[in-house]
Structure formats: structure tokens, C-alpha cells
mmCIF file of C-alpha atoms in Angstrom:
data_model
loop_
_atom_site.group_PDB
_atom_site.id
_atom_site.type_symbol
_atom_site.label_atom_id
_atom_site.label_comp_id
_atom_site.label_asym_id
_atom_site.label_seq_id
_atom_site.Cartn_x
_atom_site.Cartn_y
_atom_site.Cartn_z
ATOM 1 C CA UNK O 1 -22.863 -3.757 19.523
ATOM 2 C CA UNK O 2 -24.127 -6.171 21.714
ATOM 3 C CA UNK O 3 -27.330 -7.035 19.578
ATOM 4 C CA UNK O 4 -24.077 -8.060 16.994
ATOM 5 C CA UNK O 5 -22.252 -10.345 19.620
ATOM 6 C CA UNK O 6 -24.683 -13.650 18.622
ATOM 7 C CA UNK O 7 -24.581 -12.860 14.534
ATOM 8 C CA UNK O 8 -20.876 -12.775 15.173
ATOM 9 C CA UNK O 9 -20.425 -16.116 17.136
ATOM 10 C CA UNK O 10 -22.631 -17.789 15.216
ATOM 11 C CA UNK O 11 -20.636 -16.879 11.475
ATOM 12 C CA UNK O 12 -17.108 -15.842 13.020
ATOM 13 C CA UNK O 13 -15.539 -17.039 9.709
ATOM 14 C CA UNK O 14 -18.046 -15.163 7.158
ATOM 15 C CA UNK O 15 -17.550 -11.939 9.641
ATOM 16 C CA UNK O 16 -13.748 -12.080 9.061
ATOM 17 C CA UNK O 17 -14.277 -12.358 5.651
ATOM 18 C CA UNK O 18 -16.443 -9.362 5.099
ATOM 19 C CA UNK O 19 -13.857 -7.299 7.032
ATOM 20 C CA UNK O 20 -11.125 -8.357 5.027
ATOM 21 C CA UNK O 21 -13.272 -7.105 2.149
ATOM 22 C CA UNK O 22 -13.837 -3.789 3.770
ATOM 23 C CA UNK O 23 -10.181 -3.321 4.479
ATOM 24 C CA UNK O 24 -9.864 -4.189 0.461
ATOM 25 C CA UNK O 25 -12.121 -1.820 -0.321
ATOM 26 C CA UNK O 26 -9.835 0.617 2.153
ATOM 27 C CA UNK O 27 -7.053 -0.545 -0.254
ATOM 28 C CA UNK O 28 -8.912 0.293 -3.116
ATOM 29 C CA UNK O 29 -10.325 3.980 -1.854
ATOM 30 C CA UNK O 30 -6.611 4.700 -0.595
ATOM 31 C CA UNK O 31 -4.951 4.415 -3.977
ATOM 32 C CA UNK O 32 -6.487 7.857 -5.376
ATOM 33 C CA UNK O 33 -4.705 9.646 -2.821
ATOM 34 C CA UNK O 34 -1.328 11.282 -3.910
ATOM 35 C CA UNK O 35 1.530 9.677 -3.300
ATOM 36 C CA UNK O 36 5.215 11.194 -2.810
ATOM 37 C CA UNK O 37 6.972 11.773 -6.154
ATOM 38 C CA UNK O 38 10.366 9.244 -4.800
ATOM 39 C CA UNK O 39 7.874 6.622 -4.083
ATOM 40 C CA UNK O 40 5.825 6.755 -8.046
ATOM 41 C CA UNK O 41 8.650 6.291 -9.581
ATOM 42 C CA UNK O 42 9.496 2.647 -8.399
ATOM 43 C CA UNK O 43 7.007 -0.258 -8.823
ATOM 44 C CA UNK O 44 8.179 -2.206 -5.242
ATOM 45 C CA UNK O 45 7.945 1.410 -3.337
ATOM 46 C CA UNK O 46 4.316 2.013 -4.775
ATOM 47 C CA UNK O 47 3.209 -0.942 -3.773
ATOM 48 C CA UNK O 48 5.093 -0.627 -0.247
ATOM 49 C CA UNK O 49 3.365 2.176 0.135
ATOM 50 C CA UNK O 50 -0.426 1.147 -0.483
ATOM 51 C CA UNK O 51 0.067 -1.853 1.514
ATOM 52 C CA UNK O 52 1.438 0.468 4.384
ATOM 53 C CA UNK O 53 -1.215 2.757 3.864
ATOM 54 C CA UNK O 54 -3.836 0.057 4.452
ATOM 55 C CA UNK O 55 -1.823 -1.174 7.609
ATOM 56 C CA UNK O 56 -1.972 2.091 8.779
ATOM 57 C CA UNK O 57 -5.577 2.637 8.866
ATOM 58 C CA UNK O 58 -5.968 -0.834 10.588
ATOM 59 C CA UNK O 59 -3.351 0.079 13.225
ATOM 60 C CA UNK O 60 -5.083 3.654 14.161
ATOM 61 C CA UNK O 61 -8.293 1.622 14.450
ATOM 62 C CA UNK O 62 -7.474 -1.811 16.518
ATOM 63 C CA UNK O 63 -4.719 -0.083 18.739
ATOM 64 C CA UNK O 64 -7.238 2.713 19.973
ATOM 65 C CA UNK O 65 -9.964 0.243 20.303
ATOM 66 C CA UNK O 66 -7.953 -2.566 21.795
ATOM 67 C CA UNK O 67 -7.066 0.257 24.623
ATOM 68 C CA UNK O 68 -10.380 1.269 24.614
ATOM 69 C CA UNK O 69 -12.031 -1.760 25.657
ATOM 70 C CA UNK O 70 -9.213 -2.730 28.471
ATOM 71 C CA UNK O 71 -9.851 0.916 30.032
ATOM 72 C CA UNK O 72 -13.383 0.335 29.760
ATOM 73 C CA UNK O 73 -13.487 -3.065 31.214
ATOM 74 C CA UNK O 74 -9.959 -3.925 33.444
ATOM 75 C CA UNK O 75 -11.074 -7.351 33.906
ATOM 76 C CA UNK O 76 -10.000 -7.959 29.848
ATOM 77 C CA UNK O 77 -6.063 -7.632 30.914
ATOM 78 C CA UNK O 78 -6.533 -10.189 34.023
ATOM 79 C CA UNK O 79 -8.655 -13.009 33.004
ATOM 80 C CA UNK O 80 -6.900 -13.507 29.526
ATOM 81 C CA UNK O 81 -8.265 -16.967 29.457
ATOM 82 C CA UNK O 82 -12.244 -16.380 29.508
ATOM 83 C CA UNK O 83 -13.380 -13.052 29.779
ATOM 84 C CA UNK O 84 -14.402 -10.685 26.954
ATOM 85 C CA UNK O 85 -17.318 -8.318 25.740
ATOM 86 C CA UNK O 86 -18.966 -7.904 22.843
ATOM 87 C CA UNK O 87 -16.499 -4.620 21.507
ATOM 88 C CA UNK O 88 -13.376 -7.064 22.359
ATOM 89 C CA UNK O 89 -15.184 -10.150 20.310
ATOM 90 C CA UNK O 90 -15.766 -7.688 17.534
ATOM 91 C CA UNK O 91 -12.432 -6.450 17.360
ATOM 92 C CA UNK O 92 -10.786 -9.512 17.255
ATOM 93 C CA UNK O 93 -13.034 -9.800 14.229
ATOM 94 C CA UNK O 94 -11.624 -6.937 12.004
ATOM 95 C CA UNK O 95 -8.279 -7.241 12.946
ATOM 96 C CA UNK O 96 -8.275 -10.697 11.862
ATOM 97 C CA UNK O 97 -10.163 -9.580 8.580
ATOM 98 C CA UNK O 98 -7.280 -7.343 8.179
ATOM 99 C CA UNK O 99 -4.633 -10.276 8.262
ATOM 100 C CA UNK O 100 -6.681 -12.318 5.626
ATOM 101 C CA UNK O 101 -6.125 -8.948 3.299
ATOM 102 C CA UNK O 102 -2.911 -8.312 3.930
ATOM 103 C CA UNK O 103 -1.587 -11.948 3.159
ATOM 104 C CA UNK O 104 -3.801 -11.987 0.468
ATOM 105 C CA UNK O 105 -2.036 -9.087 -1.310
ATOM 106 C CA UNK O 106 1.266 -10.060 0.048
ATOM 107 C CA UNK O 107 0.943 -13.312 -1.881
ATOM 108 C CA UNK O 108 -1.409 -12.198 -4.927
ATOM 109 C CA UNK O 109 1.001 -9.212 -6.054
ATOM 110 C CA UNK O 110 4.096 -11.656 -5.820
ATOM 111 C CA UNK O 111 5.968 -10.540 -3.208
ATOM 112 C CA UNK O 112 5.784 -13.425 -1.317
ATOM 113 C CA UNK O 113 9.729 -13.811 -1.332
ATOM 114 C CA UNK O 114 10.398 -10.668 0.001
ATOM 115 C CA UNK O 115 8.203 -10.574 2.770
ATOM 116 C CA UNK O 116 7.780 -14.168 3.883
ATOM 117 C CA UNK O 117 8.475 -12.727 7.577
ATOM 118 C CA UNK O 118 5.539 -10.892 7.127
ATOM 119 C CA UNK O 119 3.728 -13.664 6.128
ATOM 120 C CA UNK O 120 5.150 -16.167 8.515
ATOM 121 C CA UNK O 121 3.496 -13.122 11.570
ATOM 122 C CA UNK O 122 -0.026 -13.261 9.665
ATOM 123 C CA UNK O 123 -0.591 -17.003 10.311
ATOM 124 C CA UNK O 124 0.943 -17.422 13.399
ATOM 125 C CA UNK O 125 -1.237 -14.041 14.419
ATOM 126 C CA UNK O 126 -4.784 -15.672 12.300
ATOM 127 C CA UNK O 127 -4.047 -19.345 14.022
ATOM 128 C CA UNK O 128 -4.655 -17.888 17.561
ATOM 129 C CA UNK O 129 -7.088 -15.499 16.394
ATOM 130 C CA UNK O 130 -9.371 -17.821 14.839
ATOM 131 C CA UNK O 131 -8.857 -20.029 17.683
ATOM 132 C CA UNK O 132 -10.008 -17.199 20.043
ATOM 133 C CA UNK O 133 -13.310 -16.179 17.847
ATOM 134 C CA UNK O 134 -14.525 -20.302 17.242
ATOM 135 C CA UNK O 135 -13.735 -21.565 20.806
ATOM 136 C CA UNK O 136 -14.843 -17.928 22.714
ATOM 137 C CA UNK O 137 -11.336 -18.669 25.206
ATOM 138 C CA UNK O 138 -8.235 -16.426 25.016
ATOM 139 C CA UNK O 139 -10.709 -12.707 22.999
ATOM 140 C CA UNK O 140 -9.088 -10.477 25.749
ATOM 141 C CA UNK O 141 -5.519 -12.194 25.156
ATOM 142 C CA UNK O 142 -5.663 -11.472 21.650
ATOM 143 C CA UNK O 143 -6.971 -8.063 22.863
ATOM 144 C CA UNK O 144 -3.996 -7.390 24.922
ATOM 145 C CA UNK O 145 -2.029 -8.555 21.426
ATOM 146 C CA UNK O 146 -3.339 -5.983 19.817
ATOM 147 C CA UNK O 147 -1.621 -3.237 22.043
ATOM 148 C CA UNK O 148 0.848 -3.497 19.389
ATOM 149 C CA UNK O 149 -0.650 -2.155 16.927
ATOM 150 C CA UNK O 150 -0.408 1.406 18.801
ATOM 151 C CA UNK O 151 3.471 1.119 18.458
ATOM 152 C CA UNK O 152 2.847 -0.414 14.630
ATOM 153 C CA UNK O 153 1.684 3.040 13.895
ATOM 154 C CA UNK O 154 4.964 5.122 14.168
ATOM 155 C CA UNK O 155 6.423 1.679 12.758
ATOM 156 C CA UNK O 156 4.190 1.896 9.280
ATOM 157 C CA UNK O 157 4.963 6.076 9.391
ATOM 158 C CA UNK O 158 8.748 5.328 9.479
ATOM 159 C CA UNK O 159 9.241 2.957 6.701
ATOM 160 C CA UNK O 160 6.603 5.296 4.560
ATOM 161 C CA UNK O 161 8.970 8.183 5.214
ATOM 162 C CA UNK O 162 12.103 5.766 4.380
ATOM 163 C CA UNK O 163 9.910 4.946 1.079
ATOM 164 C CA UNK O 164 9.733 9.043 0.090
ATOM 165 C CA UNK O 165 13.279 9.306 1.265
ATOM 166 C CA UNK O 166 12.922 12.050 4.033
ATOM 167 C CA UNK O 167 15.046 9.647 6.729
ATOM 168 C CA UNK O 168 16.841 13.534 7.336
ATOM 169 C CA UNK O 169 13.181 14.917 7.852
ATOM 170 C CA UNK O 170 12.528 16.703 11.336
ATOM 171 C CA UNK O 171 8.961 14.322 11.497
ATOM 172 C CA UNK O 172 11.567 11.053 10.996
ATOM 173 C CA UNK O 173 14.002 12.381 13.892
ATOM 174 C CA UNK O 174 11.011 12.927 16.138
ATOM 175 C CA UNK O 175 9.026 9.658 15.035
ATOM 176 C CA UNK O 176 12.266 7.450 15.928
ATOM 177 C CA UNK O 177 12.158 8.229 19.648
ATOM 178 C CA UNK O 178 8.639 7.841 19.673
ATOM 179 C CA UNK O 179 8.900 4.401 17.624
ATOM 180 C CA UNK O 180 11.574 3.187 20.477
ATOM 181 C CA UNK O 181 9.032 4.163 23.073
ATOM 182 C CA UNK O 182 6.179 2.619 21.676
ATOM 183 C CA UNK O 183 7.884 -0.587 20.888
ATOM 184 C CA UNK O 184 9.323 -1.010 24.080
ATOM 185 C CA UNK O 185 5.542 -0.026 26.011
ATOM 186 C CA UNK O 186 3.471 -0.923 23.731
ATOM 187 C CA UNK O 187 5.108 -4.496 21.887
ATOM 188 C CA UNK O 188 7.331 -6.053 23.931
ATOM 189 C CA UNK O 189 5.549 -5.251 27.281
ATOM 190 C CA UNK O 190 2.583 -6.816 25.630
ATOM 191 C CA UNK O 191 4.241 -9.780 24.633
ATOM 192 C CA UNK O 192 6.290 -10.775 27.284
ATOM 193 C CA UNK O 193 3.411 -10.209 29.584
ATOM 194 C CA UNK O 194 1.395 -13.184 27.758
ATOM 195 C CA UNK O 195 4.256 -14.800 27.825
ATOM 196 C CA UNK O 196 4.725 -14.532 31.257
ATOM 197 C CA UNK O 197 0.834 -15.450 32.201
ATOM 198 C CA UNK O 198 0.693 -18.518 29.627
ATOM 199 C CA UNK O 199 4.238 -20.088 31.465
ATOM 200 C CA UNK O 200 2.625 -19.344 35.323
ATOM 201 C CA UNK O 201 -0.963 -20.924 33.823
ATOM 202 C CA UNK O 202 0.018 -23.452 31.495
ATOM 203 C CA UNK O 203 -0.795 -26.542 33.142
ATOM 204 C CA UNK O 204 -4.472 -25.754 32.592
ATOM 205 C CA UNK O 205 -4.792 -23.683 29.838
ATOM 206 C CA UNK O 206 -6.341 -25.359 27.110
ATOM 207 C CA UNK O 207 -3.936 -25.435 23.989
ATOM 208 C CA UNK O 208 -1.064 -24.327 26.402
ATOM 209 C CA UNK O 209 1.965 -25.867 24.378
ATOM 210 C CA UNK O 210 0.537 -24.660 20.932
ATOM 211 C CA UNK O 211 -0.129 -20.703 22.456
ATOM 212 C CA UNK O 212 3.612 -20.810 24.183
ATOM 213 C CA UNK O 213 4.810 -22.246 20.987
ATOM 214 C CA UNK O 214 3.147 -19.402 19.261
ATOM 215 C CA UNK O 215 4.494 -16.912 21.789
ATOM 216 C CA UNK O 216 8.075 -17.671 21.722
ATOM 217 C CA UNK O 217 8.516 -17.591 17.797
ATOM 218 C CA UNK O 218 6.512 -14.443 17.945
ATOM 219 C CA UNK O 219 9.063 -12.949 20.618
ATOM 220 C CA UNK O 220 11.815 -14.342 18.901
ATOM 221 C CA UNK O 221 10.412 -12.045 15.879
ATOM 222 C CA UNK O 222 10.081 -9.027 17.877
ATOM 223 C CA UNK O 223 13.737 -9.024 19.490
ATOM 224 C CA UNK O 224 15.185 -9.755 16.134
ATOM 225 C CA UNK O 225 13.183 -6.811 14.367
ATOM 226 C CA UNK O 226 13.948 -4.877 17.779
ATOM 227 C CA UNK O 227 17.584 -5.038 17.329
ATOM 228 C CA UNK O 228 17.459 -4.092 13.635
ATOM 229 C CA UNK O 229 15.507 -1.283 14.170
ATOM 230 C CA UNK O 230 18.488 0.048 16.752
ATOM 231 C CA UNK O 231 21.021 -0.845 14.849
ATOM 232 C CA UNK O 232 18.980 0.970 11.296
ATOM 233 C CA UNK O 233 17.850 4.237 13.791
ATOM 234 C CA UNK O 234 20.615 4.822 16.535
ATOM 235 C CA UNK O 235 23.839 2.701 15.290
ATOM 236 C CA UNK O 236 23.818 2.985 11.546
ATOM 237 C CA UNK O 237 27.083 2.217 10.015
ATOM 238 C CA UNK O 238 28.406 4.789 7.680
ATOM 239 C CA UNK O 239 28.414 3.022 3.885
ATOM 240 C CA UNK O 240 24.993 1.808 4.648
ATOM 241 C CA UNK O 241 23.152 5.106 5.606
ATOM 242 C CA UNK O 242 24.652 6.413 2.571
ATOM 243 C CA UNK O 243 23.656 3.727 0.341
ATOM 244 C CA UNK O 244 19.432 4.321 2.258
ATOM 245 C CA UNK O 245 19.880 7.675 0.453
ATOM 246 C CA UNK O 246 20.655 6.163 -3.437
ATOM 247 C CA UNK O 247 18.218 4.311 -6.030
ATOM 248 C CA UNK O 248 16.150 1.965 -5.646
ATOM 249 C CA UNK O 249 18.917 -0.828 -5.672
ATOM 250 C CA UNK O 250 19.029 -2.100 -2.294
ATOM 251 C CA UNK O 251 15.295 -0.594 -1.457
ATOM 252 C CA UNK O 252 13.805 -3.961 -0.425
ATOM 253 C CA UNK O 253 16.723 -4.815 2.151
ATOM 254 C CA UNK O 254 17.068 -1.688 3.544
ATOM 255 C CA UNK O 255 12.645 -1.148 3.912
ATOM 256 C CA UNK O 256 13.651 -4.157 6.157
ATOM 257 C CA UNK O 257 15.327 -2.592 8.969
#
């Protein structure tokens, strides 16, 4: 990997772009799998579910390898600003390939509407990562970032069970107390610890305001989403866990929280 680190720095843009063909490819490979029989019978939930499984396969990968490399080498969660290897570099390099796909179909298949907040995360998330692979500053800060992805795995696995309608399921009961500890180890603790190192280093931090900026509408995000998800798992109200459990008419708005 580290004979790649040069051939990666020197096309960082045309590596991001091969890697959001290989996760297309993924999307490609994963549609000839079978798919639950509540989910094939609605166009919105198909789709839901191939762009989940895709996200899925990229959150397995990057969250394992992002806590991988900051086991491996410590100095990646400490020295956010300058430090990072060649595995780090490299994974800042597919994850970001995987945000190029995702918008991509996002905005190609037309549901641009519905999941603008989805869209709005991608380039806020591909603005610092970019940043990060052309300038070489902040790879192990966008390393750190990526200890979300560990809790976006029981995130993808409970809207896919929402999408085949198994919310009663024994695997759904289990996965929401393990979503609710993953979000709060793995997402927020992540977050508000850049947070908290880009406030006590800002006044020399190159791009400081834009990175805080960045930061705060990303937290802002996260504790919105955060309280949803309570309010969906722990305090649903009555009419509208019924309603989760009907047709496809309020599918969209309640794959939302």
C-alpha cells in the first residue's frame, strides 16, 4: 500500500473517481441478490433498498478500516491536523468515491426531493474530504469521521428491516439498542470530539472557520436525526406506529425517522 501512496497524491481526483465506479459496479453486482417480497412490490422501497445495500457494503468496509488504522497507528486520533499513513490516505480515497456514487444515484434516479438531507451530508462530507486528499492536512481527521460509519451500519440494517416491514422482528428489537449505542460511541463522540479540537486549535488551523462551519451544520444534522431516531425507536406515538405497519402511503416520511 505504500508503493500506492505517490500514484494516489499525485491523481487524488481520478482515484476517487475509479472508486466511485467500483462502488457502482457494487451497485450493479448487488441487484441480483433477492430482495424481500414487501420491498419488490414498491418502486421507492426497491430502490431504498439497493441504495442501502450499497451503503452498507461501504460502511462494513471504511468503519473497520478507519478503526483499523487508528489502532494501528494512535498518533492518527492526536495530530488530526498533519499526520496520516498511506492506509488512512487511501481510505479517505474510497470513502469519498463512495459519496460521488451515492449523490450520483441520489440525483440521477430523481429522488433528489426526498433526500436532499442526504445530499446536503454528501457535499458537506466530499468538501472536507477533497480538501484533506489535495492539500495532505486534516487525512486522520477525516479518519476519525469515518468512525461513523461503524454506527451507520446498524443505521442502514434498521431502515432495510423498516423497508421489509419486520419493525416487530426479534433482529429489529435487538438492532435498536445496538443502533443507540453505536450512535452515541461511535457518531456523536466522533463529532463532538473534532469539534472540540478544531474550537481549542482554531487560531492556526488552516481553513479553521470553513472546517467549524462544516462541523456545526454537520452536528446540527446528527442531533436532529438523533432525536428522531428516539422519538421513531423508544417514544413512538400510537397512530403513527400503526400507520409504519400500512402501504406504502407514508413510506418515504416514515424511512425518515
Amino acid at each position: 500500500m505504500e508503493a500506492l501512496l505517490p500514484v494516489l497524491q499525485r491523481h487524488p481526483g481520478l482515484s476517487v473517481l475509479v472508486w466511485a465506479l467500483m462502488f457502482r459496479v457494487a451497485h450493479r453486482l448487488l441487484q441480483n441478490l433477492p430482495v424481500p417480497k414487501a420491498v419488490a412490490v414498491d418502486d421507492f422501497r426497491s430502490w431504498k433498498w439497493r441504495n442501502l445495500s450499497v451503503s452498507m457494503v461501504h460502511s462494513l468496509l471504511t468503519g473497520t478500516w478507519a478503526v483499523t488504522c487508528v489502532i494501528i497507528s494512535p498518533e492518527l486520533a492526536t495530530n488530526i491536523h498533519s499526520f496520516y499513513t498511506a492506509p488512512a490516505y487511501m481510505l479517505i480515497c474510497i470513502s469519498s468515491g463512495y459519496f460521488v456514487q451515492d449523490a450520483g444515484d441520489i440525483i440521477l434516479t430523481r429522488h433528489a426531493r426526498g433526500s436532499w438531507e442526504f445530499l446536503i451530508h454528501h457535499v458537506l462530507v466530499l468538501w472536507c474530504f477533497l480538501y484533506s486528499l489535495y492539500s495532505h492536512l486534516y487525512v486522520a481527521g477525516a479518519v476519525v469521521a469515518l468512525f461513523v460509519e461503524v454506527n451507520s451500519v446498524t443505521l442502514h440494517l434498521r431502515l432495510m428491516l423498516k423497508l421489509a416491514s419486520q419493525q416487530s422482528s426479534p433482529l429489529y428489537q435487538i438492532n435498536k439498542f445496538l443502533n443507540l449505542f453505536t450512535y452515541i460511541v461511535f457518531r456523536l463522540s466522533a463529532q463532538f470530539y473534532l469539534t472540540y479540537y478544531i474550537v481549542q486549535n482554531y487560531s492556526w488551523m488552516d481553513k479553521g472557520g470553513y472546517f467549524l462551519v462544516t462541523m456545526t451544520l454537520m452536528n446540527t444534522m446528527i442531533l436532529i436525526y438523533f432525536y428522531r431516531l428516539l422519538r421513531a425507536d423508544f417514544f413512538p406515538r400510537s397512530r403513527a406506529h400503526m400507520e409504519q405497519n400500512g402501504t406504502h402511503n407514508n413510506v418515504k416520511k416514515f424511512l425518515t425517522e
